[in-house]
CSV table of C-alpha atoms (C1' of nucleotides) in Angstrom, one decimal:
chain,number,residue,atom,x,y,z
A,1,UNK,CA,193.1,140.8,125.3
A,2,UNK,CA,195.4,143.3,125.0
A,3,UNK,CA,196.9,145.3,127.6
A,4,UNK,CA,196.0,148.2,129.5
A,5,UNK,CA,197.1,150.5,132.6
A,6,UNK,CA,193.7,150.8,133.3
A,7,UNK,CA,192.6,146.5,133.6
A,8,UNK,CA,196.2,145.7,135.3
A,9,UNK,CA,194.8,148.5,138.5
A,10,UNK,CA,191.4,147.2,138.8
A,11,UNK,CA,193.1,143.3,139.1
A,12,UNK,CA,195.6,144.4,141.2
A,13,UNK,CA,192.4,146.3,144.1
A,14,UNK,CA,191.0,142.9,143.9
A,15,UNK,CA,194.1,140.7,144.2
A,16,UNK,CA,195.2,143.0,146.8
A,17,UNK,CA,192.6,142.8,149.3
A,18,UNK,CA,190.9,140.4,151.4
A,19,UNK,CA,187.1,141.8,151.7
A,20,UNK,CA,185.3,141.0,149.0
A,21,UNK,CA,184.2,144.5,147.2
A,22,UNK,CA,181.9,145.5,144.5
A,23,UNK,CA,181.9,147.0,141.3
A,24,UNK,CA,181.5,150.4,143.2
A,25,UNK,CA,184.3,150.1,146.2
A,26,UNK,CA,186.7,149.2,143.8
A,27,UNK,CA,185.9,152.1,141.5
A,28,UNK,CA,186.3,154.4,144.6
A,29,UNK,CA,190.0,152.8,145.4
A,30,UNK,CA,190.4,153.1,141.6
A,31,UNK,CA,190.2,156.7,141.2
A,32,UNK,CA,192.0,157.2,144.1
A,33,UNK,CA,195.0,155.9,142.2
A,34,UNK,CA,193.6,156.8,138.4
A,35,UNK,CA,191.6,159.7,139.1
A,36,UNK,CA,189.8,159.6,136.1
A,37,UNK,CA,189.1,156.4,135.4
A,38,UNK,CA,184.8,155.6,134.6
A,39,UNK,CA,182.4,153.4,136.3
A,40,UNK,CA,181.8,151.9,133.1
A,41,UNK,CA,185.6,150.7,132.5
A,42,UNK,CA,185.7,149.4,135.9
A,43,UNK,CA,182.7,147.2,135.0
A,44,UNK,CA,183.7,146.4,131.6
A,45,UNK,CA,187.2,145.0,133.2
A,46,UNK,CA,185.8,143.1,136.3
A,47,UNK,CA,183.7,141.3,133.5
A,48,UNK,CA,186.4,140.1,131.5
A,49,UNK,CA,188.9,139.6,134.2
A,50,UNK,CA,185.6,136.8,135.8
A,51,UNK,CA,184.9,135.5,132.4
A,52,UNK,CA,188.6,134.8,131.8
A,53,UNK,CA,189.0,133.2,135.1
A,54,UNK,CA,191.6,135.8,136.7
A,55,UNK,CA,189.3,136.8,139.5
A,56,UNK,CA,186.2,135.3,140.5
A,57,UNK,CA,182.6,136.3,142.1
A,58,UNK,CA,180.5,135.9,144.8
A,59,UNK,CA,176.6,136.9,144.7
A,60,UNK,CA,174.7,138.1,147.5
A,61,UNK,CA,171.6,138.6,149.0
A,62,UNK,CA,172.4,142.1,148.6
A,63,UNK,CA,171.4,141.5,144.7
A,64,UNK,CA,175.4,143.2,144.1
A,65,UNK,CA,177.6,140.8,142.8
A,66,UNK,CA,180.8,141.1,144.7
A,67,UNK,CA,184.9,140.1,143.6
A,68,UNK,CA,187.5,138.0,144.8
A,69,UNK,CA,190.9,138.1,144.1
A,70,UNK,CA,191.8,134.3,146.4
A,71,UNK,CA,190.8,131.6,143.3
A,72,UNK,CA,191.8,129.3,145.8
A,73,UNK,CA,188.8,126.9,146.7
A,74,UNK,CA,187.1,128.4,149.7
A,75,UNK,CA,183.7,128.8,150.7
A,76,UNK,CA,182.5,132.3,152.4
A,77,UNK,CA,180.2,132.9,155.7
A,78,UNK,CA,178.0,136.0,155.2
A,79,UNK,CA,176.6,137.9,158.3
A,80,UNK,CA,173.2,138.6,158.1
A,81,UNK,CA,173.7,141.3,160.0
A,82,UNK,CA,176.4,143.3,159.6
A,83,UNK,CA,176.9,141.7,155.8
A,84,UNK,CA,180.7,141.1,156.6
A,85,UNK,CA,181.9,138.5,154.2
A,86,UNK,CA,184.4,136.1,155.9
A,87,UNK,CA,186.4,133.6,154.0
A,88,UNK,CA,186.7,129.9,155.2
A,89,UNK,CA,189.6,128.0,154.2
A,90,UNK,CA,190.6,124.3,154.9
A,91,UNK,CA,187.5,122.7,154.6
A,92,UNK,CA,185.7,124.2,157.7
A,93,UNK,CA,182.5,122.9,157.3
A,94,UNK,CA,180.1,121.9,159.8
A,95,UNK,CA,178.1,124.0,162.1
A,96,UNK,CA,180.1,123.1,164.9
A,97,UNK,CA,183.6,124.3,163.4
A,98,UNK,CA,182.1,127.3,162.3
A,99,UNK,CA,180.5,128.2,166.3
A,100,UNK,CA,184.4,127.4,167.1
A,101,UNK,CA,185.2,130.4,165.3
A,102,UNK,CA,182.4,132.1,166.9
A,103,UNK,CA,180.1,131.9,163.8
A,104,UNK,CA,176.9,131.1,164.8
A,105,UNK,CA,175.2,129.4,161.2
A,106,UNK,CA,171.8,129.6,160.8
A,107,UNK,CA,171.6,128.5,157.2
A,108,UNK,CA,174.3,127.2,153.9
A,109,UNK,CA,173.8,127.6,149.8
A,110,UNK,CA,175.7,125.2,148.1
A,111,UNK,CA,175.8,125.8,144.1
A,112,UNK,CA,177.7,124.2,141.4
A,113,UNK,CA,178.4,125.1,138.4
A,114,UNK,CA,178.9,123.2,135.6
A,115,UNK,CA,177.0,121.5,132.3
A,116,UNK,CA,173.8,120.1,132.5
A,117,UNK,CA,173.1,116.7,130.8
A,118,UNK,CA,171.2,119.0,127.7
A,119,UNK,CA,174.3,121.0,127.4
A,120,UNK,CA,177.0,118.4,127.7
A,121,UNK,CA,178.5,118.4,124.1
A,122,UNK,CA,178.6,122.5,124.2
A,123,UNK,CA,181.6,124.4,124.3
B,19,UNK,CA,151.1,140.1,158.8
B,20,UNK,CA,147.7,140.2,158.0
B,21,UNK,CA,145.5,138.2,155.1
B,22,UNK,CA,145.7,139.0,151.6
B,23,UNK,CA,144.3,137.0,148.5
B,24,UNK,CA,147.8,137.9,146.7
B,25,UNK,CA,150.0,137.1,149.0
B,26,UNK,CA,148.2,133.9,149.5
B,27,UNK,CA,148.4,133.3,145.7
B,28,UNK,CA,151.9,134.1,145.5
B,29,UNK,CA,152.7,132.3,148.0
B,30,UNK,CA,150.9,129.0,146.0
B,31,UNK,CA,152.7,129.4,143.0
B,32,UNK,CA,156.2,129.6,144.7
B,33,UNK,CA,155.1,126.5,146.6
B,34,UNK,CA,153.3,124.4,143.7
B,35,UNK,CA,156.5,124.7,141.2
B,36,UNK,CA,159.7,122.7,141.0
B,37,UNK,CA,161.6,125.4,138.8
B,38,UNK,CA,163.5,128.3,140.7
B,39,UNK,CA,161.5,131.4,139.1
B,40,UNK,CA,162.1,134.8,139.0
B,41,UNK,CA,160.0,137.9,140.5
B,42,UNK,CA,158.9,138.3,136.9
B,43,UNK,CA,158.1,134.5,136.4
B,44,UNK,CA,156.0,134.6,139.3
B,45,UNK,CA,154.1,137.8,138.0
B,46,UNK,CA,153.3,136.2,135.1
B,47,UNK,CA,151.6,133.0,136.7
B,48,UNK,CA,149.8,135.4,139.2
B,49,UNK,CA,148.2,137.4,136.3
B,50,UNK,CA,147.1,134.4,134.5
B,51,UNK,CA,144.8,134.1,137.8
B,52,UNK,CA,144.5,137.5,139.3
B,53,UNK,CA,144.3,139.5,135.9
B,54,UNK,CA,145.4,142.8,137.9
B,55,UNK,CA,147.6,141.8,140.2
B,56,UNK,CA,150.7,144.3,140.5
B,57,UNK,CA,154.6,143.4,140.1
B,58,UNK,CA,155.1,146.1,142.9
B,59,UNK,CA,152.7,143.5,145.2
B,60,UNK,CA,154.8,140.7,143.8
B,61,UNK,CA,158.0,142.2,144.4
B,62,UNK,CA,156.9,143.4,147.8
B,63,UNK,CA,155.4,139.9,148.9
B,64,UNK,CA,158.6,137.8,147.9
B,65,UNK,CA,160.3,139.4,150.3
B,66,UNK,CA,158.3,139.6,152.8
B,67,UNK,CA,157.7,135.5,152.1
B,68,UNK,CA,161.2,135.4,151.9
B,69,UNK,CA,161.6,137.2,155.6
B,70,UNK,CA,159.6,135.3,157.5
B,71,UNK,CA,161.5,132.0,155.8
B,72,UNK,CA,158.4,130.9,154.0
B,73,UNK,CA,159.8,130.6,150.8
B,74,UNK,CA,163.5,130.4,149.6
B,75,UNK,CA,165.9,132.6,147.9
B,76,UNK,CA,168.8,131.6,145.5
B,77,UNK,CA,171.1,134.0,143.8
B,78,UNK,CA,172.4,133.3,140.8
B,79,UNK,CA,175.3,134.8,138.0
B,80,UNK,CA,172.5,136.3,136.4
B,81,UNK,CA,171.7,138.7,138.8
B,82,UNK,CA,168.0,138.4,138.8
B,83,UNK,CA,166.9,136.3,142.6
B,84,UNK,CA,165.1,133.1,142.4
B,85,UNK,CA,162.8,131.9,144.3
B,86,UNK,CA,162.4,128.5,145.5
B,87,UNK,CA,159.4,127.0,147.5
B,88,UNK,CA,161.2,123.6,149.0
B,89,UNK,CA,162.8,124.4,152.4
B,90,UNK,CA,164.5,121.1,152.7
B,91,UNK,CA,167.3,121.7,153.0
B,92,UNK,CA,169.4,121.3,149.6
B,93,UNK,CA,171.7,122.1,147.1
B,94,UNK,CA,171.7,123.4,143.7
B,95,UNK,CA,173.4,122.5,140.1
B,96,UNK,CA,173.5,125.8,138.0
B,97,UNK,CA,173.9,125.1,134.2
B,98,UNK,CA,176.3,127.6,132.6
B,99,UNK,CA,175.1,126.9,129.3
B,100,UNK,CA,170.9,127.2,129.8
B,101,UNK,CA,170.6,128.7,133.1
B,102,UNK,CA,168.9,125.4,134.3
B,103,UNK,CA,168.6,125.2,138.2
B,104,UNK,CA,168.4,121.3,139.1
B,105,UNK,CA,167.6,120.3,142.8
B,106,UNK,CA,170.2,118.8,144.8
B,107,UNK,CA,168.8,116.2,147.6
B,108,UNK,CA,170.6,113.2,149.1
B,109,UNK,CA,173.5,115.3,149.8
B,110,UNK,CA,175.0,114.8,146.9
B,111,UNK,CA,178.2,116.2,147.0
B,112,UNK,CA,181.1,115.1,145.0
B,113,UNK,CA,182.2,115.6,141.3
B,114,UNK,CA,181.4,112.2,140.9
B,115,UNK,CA,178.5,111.5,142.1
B,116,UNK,CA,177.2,114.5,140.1
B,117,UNK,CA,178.9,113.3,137.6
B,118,UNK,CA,176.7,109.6,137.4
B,119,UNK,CA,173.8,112.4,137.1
B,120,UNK,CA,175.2,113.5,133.6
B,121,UNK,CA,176.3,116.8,135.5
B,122,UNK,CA,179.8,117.9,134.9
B,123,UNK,CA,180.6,120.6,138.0
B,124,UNK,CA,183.4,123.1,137.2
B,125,UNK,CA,183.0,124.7,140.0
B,126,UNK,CA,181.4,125.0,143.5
B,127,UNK,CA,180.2,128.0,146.0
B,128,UNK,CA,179.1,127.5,149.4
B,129,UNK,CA,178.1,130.1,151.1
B,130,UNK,CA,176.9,130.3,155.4
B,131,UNK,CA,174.6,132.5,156.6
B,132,UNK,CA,174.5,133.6,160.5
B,133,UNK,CA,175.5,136.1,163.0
B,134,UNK,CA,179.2,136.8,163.3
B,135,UNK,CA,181.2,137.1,166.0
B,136,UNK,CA,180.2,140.9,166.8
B,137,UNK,CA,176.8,140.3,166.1
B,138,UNK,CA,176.9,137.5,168.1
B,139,UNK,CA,174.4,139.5,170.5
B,140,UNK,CA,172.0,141.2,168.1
B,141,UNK,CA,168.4,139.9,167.3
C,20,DA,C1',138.2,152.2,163.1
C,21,DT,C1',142.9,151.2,162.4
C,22,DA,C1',146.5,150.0,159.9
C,23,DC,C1',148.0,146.8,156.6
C,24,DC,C1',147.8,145.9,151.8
C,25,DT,C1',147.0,147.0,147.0
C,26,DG,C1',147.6,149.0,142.1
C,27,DC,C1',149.9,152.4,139.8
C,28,DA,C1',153.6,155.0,138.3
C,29,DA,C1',157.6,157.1,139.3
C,30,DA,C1',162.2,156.6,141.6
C,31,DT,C1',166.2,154.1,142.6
C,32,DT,C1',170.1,151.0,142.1
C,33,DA,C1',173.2,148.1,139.6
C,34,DT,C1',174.9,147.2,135.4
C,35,DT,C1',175.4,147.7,130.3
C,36,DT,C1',176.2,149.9,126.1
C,37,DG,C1',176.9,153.4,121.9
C,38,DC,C1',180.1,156.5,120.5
C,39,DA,C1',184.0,159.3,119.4
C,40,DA,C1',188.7,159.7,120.9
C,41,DT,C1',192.9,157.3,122.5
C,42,DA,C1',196.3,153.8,123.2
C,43,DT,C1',198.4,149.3,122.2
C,44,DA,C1',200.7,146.0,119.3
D,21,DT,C1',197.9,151.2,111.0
D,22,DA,C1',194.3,148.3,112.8
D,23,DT,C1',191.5,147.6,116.4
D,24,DA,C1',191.0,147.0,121.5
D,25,DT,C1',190.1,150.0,125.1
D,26,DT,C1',188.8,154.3,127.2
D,27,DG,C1',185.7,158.2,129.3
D,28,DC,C1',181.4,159.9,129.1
D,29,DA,C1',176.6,159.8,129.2
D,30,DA,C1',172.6,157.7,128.1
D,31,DA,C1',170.1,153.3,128.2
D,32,DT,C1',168.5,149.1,130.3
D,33,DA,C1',167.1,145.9,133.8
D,34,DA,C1',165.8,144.6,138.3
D,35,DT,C1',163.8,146.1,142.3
D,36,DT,C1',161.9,149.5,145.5
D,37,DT,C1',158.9,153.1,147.1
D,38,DG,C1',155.3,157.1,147.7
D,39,DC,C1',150.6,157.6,147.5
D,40,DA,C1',145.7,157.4,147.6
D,41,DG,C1',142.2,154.1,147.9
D,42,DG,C1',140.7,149.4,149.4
D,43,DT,C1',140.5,145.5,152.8
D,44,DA,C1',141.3,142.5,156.9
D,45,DT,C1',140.8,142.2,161.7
DNA sequence: ATACCTGCAAATTATTTGCAATATA
DNA sequence: TATATTGCAAATAATTTGCAGGTAT
């Protein structure tokens, strides 16, 4: 990958702060900065900065695949009202922690990733 | 809600299958029963299912939603390789013990669901 | 009879891509 | 200089919606 003024601004919006935005917030703080930078750069870069690890992902109910810059393992709690996206760090898991923090759970999706038994000997 | 013969179809074929399928999955079961049946009434249906927690939803890297009829509550293994969504019961949990299932996880994202702390008193 | 629900097609939204020009190594 | 990257605009893909007619209660 080689570099470019353009890649090194879109990591640093999503390194640099703690929501969790999509393709189109971070193309707004993006032209704020690098006026004319396109939609279709910014979506070209947050794809290779996931698929090489640098940033990672979050999907949503909202069907809009959100960023994060923290690749430190946390888990998220979603409003399903509001849609705020808070992070939860050391291992705060059960129902109960979460009402401590005044998060009232009503439901958890745990995914993992990885290769199936098929798909073992690829890659 | 009132009646319908679709929605009541739909609703069977989320139900009666052990895959996670797609809107467009479910279309094509539906019109290999009712011939006519519309994607807009499929579409519309899901989420409707969906809302009134009859059915499941799973989001997924590939940006399309999956649907998912069990509502025991469960987790899910996401191949990176095929796409393949395998059901999670038994709380498993750990690397390990996914791993004695031939499943090697790379990663892991839980996500909670509720009312935050200033939505606290909405709905 | 009153809405809810449908099929259809067009609209919307998010994301991807082809291309000619530009910038990096 | 070779080719990765860009801006632009058009294309694609998933999902939603307006509407006129059909259907459940």
């Amino acid at each position: 990958m080689r570099y470019s003024r353009q890649r090194e601004l879109i990591y640093n919006i999503v390194k640099g702060r703690c929501d969790h935005p999509t393709a189109d917030m971070i193309y707004a703080s993006a032209r704020e900065i690098e006026s004319n930078i396109s939609l279709g750069t910014v979506y070209r870069n947050l794809k290779a900065l996931a698929e090489s690890k640098e940033i990672d992902t979050l999907e949503t109910v909202d069907n809009r695949l959100h960023y994060d810059g923290n690749l430190t393992a946390h888990s998220h709690f979603i409003c399903v009202n509001c849609g705020n996206i808070i992070d939860l760090f050391n291992e705060i898991k059960t129902p109960n922690e979460l009402g401590d923090m005044g998060l009232s759970v009503t439901q958890s999706k745990c995914v993992y990733y990885g290769n199936c038994n098929d798909c073992k000997d690829i890659k």
